[in-house]
mmCIF file of C-alpha atoms in Angstrom:
data_model
loop_
_atom_site.group_PDB
_atom_site.id
_atom_site.type_symbol
_atom_site.label_atom_id
_atom_site.label_comp_id
_atom_site.label_asym_id
_atom_site.label_seq_id
_atom_site.Cartn_x
_atom_site.Cartn_y
_atom_site.Cartn_z
ATOM 1 C CA MET A 1 80.938 134.815 60.954
ATOM 2 C CA SER A 2 81.458 134.367 64.711
ATOM 3 C CA HIS A 3 78.269 132.288 64.954
ATOM 4 C CA LEU A 4 79.599 129.967 62.274
ATOM 5 C CA LEU A 5 82.939 129.538 64.103
ATOM 6 C CA LEU A 6 81.134 128.883 67.370
ATOM 7 C CA LEU A 7 78.936 126.277 65.685
ATOM 8 C CA MET A 8 81.967 124.596 64.102
ATOM 9 C CA TRP A 9 83.810 124.568 67.436
ATOM 10 C CA ALA A 10 80.785 123.100 69.259
ATOM 11 C CA THR A 11 80.428 120.421 66.573
ATOM 12 C CA LEU A 12 84.103 119.509 66.881
ATOM 13 C CA VAL A 13 83.867 119.245 70.674
ATOM 14 C CA ALA A 14 80.735 117.110 70.390
ATOM 15 C CA LEU A 15 82.405 114.762 67.881
ATOM 16 C CA GLN A 16 85.497 114.427 70.069
ATOM 17 C CA SER A 17 83.362 113.658 73.103
ATOM 18 C CA PHE A 18 81.365 111.092 71.155
ATOM 19 C CA PHE A 19 84.579 109.444 69.930
ATOM 20 C CA LEU A 20 86.016 109.264 73.453
ATOM 21 C CA ILE A 21 82.814 107.751 74.818
ATOM 22 C CA LEU A 22 82.639 105.274 71.952
ATOM 23 C CA VAL A 23 86.284 104.214 72.111
ATOM 24 C CA TRP A 24 86.949 104.150 75.846
ATOM 25 C CA GLY A 25 83.503 103.941 77.395
ATOM 26 C CA VAL A 26 82.324 101.020 75.285
ATOM 27 C CA GLY A 27 85.679 99.262 75.455
ATOM 28 C CA LEU A 28 86.772 99.634 71.879
ATOM 29 C CA GLY A 29 90.043 101.178 73.076
ATOM 30 C CA ARG A 30 91.567 97.732 73.444
ATOM 31 C CA PHE A 31 91.771 97.534 69.645
ATOM 32 C CA LEU A 32 93.911 100.671 69.530
ATOM 33 C CA LYS A 33 96.488 99.357 72.021
ATOM 34 C CA PRO A 34 99.598 97.608 70.722
ATOM 35 C CA ARG A 35 99.284 93.848 70.871
ATOM 36 C CA VAL A 36 101.761 91.703 72.791
ATOM 37 C CA PRO A 37 102.164 88.194 71.392
ATOM 38 C CA LYS A 38 100.577 85.533 73.589
ATOM 39 C CA SER A 39 103.814 83.549 73.663
ATOM 40 C CA PHE A 40 105.639 86.543 75.142
ATOM 41 C CA ARG A 41 102.992 87.030 77.836
ATOM 42 C CA ALA A 42 103.036 83.333 78.727
ATOM 43 C CA GLU A 43 106.831 83.370 79.049
ATOM 44 C CA ALA A 44 106.692 86.472 81.247
ATOM 45 C CA LEU A 45 104.197 84.767 83.540
ATOM 46 C CA ARG A 46 106.377 81.648 83.848
ATOM 47 C CA THR A 47 109.591 83.451 84.744
ATOM 48 C CA TYR A 48 109.846 85.564 87.848
ATOM 49 C CA PRO A 49 112.910 87.600 88.759
ATOM 50 C CA LYS A 50 114.518 86.644 92.030
ATOM 51 C CA ALA A 51 113.577 88.934 94.891
ATOM 52 C CA SER A 52 115.499 89.044 98.160
ATOM 53 C CA LEU A 53 113.879 90.308 101.324
ATOM 54 C CA ILE A 54 116.480 91.263 103.948
ATOM 55 C CA ILE A 55 115.040 91.743 107.433
ATOM 56 C CA PRO A 56 117.244 92.967 110.306
ATOM 57 C CA LEU A 57 116.066 91.584 113.656
ATOM 58 C CA THR A 58 116.813 92.785 117.186
ATOM 59 C CA GLY A 59 114.997 91.391 120.191
ATOM 60 C CA ARG A 60 111.826 89.370 119.953
ATOM 61 C CA THR A 61 108.269 90.657 120.155
ATOM 62 C CA PRO A 62 104.894 89.156 119.227
ATOM 63 C CA ASP A 63 104.488 91.838 116.541
ATOM 64 C CA MET A 64 107.806 90.829 115.004
ATOM 65 C CA GLU A 65 106.771 87.177 114.919
ATOM 66 C CA ALA A 66 103.453 88.035 113.273
ATOM 67 C CA ALA A 67 105.197 90.205 110.673
ATOM 68 C CA LEU A 68 107.735 87.483 109.879
ATOM 69 C CA HIS A 69 105.040 84.843 109.496
ATOM 70 C CA SER A 70 103.246 87.229 107.142
ATOM 71 C CA PHE A 71 106.397 87.653 105.039
ATOM 72 C CA LEU A 72 106.930 83.899 104.900
ATOM 73 C CA ARG A 73 103.376 83.311 103.622
ATOM 74 C CA GLN A 74 104.093 85.243 100.422
ATOM 75 C CA ASP A 75 103.325 83.198 97.321
ATOM 76 C CA TYR A 76 105.928 84.814 95.074
ATOM 77 C CA PRO A 77 107.711 81.784 93.572
ATOM 78 C CA ASN A 78 111.274 83.115 93.541
ATOM 79 C CA LEU A 79 111.526 84.886 96.908
ATOM 80 C CA GLU A 80 114.532 84.620 99.187
ATOM 81 C CA THR A 81 114.112 85.794 102.783
ATOM 82 C CA ILE A 82 117.262 86.693 104.720
ATOM 83 C CA LEU A 83 116.986 87.293 108.462
ATOM 84 C CA VAL A 84 119.920 89.181 110.015
ATOM 85 C CA THR A 85 120.446 89.035 113.787
ATOM 86 C CA SER A 86 123.178 90.421 116.022
ATOM 87 C CA GLY A 87 124.286 86.973 117.162
ATOM 88 C CA GLU A 88 123.333 83.963 119.243
ATOM 89 C CA ALA A 89 122.777 86.038 122.395
ATOM 90 C CA ASP A 90 119.985 87.969 120.654
ATOM 91 C CA PRO A 91 116.470 86.517 121.265
ATOM 92 C CA ALA A 92 115.736 87.173 117.591
ATOM 93 C CA HIS A 93 118.375 84.560 116.738
ATOM 94 C CA ASP A 94 116.189 81.863 118.343
ATOM 95 C CA LEU A 95 113.224 83.098 116.308
ATOM 96 C CA ALA A 96 115.277 82.943 113.111
ATOM 97 C CA ASP A 97 116.301 79.363 113.960
ATOM 98 C CA GLU A 98 112.654 78.395 114.550
ATOM 99 C CA LEU A 99 111.552 79.899 111.249
ATOM 100 C CA GLU A 100 114.369 78.205 109.360
ATOM 101 C CA ARG A 101 112.919 74.792 110.204
#
């Protein structure tokens, strides 16, 4: 009796493994996933939520300038960048003015 149970268990494990390899390894798993209508996906790609990037600045260093230029090169279509300085006496204020142009 125990040999029969062991054989049944081994067969079940082998079938499960085969199914997993067939479904996920071959790529048939995409048919089991819920489908999203193409119109919904296209609309989601056209609309981007607004993102605001708030950067506090104090002083002025070459690293800061490089980081700011990197932030400004982002290609996210609805991105707002806000630079906050401590006032006109702060060297970072001049940098913010330069980047605004």
